[in-house]
Short mmCIF file of N, CA and C in Angstrom, two decimals:
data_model
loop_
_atom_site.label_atom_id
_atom_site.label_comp_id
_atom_site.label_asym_id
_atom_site.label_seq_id
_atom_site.Cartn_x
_atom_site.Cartn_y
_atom_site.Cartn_z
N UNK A 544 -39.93 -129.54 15.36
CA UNK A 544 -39.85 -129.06 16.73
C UNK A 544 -38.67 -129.74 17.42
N UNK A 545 -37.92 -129.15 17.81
CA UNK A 545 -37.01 -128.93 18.65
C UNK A 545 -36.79 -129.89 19.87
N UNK A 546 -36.15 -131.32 20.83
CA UNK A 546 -36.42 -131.72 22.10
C UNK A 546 -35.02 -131.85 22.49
N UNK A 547 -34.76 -130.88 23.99
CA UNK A 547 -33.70 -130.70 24.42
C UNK A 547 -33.82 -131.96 25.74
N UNK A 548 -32.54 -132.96 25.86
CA UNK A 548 -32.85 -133.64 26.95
C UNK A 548 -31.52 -133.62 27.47
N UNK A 549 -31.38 -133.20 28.91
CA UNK A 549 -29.99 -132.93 29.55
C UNK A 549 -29.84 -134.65 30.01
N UNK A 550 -28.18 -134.74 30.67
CA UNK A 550 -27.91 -136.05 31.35
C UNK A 550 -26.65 -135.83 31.48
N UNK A 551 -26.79 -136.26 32.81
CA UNK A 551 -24.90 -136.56 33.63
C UNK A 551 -24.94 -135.81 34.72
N UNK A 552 -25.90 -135.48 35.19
CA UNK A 552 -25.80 -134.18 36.46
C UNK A 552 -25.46 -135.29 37.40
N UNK A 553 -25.53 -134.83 38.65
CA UNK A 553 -25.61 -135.71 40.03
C UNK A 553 -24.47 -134.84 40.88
N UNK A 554 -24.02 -135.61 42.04
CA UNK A 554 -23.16 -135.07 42.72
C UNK A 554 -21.46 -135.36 42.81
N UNK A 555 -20.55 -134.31 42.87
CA UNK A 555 -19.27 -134.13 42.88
C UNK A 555 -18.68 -133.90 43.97
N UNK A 556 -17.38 -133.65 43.87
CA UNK A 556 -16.47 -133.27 45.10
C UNK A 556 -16.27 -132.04 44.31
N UNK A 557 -15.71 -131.47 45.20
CA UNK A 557 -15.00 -129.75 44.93
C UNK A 557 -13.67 -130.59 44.13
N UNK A 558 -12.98 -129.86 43.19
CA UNK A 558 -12.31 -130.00 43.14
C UNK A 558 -12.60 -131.07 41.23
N UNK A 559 -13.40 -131.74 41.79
CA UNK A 559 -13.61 -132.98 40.65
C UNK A 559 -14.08 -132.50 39.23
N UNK A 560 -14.57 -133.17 38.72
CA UNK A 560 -14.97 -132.80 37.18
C UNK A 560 -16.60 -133.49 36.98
N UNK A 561 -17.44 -133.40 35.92
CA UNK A 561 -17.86 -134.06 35.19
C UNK A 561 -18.39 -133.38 34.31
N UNK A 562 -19.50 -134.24 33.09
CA UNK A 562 -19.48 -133.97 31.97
C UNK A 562 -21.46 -134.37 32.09
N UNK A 563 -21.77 -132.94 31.43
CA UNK A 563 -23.24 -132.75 31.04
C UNK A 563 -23.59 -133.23 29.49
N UNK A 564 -24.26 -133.97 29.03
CA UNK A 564 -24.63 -134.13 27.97
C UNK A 564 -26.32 -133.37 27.83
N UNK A 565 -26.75 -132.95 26.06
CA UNK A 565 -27.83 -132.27 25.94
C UNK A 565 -27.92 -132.79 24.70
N UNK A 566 -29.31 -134.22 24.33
CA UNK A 566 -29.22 -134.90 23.41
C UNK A 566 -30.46 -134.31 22.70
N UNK A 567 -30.47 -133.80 21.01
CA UNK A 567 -31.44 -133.24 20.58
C UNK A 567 -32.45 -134.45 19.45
N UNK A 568 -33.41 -133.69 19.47
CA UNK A 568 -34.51 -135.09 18.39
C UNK A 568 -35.35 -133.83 18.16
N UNK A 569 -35.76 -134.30 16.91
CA UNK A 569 -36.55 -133.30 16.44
C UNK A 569 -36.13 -132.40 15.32
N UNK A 570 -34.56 -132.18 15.18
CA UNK A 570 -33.92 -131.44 14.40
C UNK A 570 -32.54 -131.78 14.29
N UNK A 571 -31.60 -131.05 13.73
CA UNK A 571 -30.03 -130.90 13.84
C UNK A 571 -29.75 -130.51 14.81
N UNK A 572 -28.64 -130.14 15.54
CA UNK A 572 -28.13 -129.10 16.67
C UNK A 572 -27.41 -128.10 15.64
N UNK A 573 -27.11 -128.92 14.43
CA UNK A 573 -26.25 -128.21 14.01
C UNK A 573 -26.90 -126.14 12.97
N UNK A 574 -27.65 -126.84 12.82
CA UNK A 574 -29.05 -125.79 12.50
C UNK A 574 -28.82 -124.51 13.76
N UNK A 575 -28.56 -124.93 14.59
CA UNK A 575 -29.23 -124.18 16.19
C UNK A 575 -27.79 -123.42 16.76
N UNK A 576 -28.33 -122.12 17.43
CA UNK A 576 -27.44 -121.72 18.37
C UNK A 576 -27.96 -122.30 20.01
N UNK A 577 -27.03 -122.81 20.38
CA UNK A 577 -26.41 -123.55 21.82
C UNK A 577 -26.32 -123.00 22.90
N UNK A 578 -26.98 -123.78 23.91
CA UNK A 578 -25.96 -122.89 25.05
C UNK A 578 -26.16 -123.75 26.33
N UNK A 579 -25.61 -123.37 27.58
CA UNK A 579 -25.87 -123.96 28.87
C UNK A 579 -25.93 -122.80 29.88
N UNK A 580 -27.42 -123.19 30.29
CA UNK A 580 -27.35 -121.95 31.47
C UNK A 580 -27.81 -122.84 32.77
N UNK A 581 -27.26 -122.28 33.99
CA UNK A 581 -28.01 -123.02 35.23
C UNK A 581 -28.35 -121.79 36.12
N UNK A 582 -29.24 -122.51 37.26
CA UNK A 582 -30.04 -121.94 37.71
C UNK A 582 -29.70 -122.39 39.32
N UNK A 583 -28.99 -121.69 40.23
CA UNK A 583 -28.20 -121.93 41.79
C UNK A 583 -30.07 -121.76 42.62
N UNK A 584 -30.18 -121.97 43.66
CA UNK A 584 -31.46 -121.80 44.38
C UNK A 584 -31.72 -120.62 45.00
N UNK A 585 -32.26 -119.98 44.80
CA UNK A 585 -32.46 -118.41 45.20
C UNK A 585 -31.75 -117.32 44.36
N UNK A 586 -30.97 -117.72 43.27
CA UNK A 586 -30.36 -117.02 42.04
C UNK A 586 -31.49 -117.01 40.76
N UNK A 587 -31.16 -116.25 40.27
CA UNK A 587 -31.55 -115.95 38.77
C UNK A 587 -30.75 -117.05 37.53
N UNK A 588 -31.03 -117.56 36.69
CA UNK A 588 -30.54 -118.29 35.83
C UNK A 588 -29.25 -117.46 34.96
N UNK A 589 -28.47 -118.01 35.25
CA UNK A 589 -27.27 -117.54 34.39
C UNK A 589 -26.35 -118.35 33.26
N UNK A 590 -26.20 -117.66 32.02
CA UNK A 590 -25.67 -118.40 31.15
C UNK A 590 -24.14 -119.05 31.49
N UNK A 591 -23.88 -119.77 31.03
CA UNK A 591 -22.17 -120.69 31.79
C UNK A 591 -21.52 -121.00 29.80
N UNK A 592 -22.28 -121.01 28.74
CA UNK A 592 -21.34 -121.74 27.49
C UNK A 592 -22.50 -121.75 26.67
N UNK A 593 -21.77 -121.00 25.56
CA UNK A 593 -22.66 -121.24 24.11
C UNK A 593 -21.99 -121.69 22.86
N UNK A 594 -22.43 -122.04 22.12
CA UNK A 594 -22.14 -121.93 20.78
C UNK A 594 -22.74 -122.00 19.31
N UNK A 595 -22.55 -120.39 18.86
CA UNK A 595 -23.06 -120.17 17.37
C UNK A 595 -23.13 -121.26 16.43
N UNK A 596 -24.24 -121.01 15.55
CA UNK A 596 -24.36 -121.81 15.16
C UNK A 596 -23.37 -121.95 13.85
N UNK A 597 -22.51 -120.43 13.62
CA UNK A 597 -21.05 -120.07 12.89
C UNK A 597 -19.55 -120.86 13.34
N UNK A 598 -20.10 -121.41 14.63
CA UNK A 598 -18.60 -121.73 15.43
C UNK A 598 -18.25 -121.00 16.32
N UNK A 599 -18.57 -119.64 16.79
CA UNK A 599 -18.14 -118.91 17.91
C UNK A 599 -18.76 -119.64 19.35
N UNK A 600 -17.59 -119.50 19.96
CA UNK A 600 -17.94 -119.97 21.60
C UNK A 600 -17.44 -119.21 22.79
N UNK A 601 -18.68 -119.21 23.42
CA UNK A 601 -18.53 -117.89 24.62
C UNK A 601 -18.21 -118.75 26.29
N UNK A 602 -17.66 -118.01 26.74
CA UNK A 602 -18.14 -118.68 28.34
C UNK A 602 -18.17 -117.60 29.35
N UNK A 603 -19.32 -118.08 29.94
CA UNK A 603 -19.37 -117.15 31.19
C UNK A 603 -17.71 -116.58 32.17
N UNK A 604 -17.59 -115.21 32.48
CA UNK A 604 -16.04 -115.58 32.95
C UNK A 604 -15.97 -116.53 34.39
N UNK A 605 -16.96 -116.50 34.94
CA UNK A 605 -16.77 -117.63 36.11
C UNK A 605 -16.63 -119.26 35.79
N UNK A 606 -16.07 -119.49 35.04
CA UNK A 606 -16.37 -120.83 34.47
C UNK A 606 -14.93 -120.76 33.04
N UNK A 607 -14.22 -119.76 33.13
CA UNK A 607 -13.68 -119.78 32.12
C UNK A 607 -12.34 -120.19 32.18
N UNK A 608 -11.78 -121.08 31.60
CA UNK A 608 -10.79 -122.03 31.63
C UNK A 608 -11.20 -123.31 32.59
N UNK A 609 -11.98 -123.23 33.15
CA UNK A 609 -12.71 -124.61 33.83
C UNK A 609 -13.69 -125.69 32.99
N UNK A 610 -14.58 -124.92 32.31
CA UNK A 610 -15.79 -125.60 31.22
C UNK A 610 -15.17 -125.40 29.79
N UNK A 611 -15.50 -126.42 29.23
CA UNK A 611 -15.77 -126.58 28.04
C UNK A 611 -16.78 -127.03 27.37
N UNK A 612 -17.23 -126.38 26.06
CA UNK A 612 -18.45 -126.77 25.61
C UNK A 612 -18.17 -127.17 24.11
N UNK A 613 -18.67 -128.69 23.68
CA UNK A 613 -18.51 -128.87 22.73
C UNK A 613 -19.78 -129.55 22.04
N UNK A 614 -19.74 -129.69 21.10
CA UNK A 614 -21.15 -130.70 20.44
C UNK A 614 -20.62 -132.10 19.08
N UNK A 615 -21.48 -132.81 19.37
CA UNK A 615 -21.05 -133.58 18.68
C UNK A 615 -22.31 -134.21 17.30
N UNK A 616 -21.68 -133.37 16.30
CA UNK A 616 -22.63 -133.29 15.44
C UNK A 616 -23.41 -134.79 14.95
N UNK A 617 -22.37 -135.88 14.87
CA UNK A 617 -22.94 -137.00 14.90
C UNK A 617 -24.19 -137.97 15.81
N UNK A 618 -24.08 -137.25 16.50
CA UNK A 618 -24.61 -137.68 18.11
C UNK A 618 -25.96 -136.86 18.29
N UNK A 619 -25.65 -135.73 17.79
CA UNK A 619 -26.68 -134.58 18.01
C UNK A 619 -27.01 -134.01 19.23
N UNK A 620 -25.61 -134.34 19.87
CA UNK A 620 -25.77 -133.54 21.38
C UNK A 620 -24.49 -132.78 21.41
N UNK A 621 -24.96 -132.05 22.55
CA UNK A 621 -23.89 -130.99 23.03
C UNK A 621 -23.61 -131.71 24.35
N UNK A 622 -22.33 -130.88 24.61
CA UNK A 622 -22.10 -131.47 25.68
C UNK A 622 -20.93 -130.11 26.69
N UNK A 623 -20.85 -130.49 27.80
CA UNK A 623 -20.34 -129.18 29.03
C UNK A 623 -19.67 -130.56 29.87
N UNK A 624 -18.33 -129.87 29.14
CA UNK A 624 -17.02 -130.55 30.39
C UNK A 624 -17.06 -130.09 31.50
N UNK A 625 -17.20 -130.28 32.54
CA UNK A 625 -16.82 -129.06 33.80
C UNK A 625 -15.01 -129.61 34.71
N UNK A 626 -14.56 -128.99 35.01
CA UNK A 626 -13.01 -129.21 35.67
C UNK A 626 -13.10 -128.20 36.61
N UNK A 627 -12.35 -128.50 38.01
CA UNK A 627 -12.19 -128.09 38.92
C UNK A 627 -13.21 -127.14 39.65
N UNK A 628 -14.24 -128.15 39.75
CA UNK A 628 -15.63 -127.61 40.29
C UNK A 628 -15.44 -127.41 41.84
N UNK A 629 -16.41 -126.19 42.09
CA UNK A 629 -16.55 -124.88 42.96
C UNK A 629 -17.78 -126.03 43.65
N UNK A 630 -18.05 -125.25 45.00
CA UNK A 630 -19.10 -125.40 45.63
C UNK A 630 -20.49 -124.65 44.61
N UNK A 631 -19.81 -123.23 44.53
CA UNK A 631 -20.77 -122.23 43.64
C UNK A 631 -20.90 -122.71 42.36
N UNK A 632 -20.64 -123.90 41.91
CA UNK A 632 -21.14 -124.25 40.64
C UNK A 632 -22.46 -125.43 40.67
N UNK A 633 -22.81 -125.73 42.07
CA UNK A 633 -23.93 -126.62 42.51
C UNK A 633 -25.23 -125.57 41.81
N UNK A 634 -25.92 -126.18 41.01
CA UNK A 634 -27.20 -125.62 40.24
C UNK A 634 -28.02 -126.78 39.49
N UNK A 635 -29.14 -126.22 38.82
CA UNK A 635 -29.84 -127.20 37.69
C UNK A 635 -29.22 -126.86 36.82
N UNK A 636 -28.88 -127.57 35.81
CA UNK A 636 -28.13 -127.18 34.44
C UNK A 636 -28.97 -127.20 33.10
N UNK A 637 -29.08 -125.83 32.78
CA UNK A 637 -30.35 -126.40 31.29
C UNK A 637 -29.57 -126.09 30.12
N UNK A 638 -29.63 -127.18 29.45
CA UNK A 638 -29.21 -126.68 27.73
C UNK A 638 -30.45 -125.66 26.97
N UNK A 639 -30.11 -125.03 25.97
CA UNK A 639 -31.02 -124.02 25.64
C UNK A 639 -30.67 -124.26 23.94
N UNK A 640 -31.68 -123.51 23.07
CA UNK A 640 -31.34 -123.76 21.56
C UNK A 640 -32.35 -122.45 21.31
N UNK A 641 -31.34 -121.86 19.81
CA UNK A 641 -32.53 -120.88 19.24
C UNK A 641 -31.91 -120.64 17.73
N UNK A 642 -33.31 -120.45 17.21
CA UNK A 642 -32.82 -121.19 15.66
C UNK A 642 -31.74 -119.55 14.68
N UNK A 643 -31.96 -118.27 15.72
CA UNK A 643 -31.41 -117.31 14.85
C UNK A 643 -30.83 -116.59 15.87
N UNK A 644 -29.34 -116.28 15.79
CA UNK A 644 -29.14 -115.50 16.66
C UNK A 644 -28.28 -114.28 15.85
N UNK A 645 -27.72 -113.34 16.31
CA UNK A 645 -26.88 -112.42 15.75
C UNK A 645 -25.47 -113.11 15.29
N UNK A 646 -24.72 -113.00 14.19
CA UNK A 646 -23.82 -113.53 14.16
C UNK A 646 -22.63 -113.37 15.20
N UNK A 647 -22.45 -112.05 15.50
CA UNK A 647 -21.27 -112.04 16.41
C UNK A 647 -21.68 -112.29 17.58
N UNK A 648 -22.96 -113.14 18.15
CA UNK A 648 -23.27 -113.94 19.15
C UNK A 648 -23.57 -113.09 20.45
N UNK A 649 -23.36 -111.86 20.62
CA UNK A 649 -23.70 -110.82 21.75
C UNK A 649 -24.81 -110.97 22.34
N UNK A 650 -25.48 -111.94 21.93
CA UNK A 650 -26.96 -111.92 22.99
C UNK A 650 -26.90 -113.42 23.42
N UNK A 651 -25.61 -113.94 23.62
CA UNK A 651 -25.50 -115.28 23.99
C UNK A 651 -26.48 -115.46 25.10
N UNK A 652 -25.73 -115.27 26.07
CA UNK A 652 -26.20 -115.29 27.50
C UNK A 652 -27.38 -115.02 27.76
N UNK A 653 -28.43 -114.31 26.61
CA UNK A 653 -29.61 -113.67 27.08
C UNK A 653 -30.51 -115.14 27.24
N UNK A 654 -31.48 -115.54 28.61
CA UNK A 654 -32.01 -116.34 28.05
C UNK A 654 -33.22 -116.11 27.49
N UNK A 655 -33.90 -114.81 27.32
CA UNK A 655 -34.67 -114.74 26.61
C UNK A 655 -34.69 -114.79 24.89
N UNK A 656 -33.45 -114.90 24.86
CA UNK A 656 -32.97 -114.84 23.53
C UNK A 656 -34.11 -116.55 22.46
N UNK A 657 -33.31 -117.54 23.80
CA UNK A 657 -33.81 -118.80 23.17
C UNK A 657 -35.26 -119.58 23.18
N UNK A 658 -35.28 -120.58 22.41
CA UNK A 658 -36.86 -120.83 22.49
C UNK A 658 -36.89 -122.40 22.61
N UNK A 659 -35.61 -123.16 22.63
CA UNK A 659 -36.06 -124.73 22.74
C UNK A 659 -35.64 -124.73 24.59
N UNK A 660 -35.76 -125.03 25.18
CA UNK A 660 -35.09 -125.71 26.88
C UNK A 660 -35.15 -127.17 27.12
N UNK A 661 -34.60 -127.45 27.73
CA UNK A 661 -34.03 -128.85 28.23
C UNK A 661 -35.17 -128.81 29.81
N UNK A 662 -35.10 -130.15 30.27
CA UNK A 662 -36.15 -129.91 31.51
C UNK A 662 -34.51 -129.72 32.79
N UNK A 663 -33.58 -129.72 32.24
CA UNK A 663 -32.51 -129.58 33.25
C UNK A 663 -32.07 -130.66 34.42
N UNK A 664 -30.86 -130.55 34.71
CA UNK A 664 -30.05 -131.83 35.46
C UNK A 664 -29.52 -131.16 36.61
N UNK A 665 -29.46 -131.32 37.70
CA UNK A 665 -29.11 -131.26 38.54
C UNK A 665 -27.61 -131.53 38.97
N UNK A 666 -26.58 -130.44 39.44
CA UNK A 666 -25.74 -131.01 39.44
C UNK A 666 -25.29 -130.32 41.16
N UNK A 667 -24.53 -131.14 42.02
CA UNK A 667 -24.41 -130.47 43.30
C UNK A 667 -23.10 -130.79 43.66
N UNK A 668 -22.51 -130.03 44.21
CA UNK A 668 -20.56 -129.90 43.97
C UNK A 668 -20.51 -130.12 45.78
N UNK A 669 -20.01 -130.89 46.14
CA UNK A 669 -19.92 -131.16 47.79
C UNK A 669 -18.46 -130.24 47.79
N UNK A 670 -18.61 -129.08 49.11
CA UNK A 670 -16.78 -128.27 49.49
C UNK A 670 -16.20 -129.68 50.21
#
């Protein structure tokens, strides 16, 4: 079984950066398709970065050339660079895992797709 644990949220400036970590126990990451979705307050949860468990990596386009998502197989976490953060990027941030996905990754974003979750980090971007 699967344990997703997020870390690094807290609060930013517009403009600033930081970096989400999603440390796994229980399994590989490397086994797993990836992802990061957050959840704004009165929004619906939306996917922001995945990655197959082939190597393909998606990003939401609001977030694209800003985030990066990488994992570090040694470590067994993933992790979400963020750069030049928005007010609109203030959300909970959940890492997500699911052990089969389509190869050409088209149901990234779905989160019904996945079945491990993270309890999520909080991250809040001051304008």
């Amino acid at each position: 079984l699967l344990s997703l644990v997020e870390s690094g949220g807290g609060s930013a400036q517009s403009g600033g950066s930081q970096r989400l970590s999603c440390t796994a126990s229980g399994s590989r990451v490397t086994r797993y398709n990836m992802a990061w979705f957050r959840q704004a307050p009165g929004k619906e949860r939306e996917a922001v970065a995945g990655i197959h468990s082939e190597g393909s990596i998606r990003y939401a386009d609001s977030v694209k050339g800003r985030f990066t998502v990488s994992q570090d197989n040694a470590k067994n976490t993933l992790y979400l660079e963020m750069t030049s953060l928005k007010s609109e990027d203030t959300a909970i941030y959940y890492c997500a895992a699911v052990l089969t996905l389509d190869t050409d990754f088209r149901n990234w974003a779905d989160d019904y797709e996945y079945t491990y979750w993270g309890q999520g980090t909080q991250v809040t971007v001051a304008s």
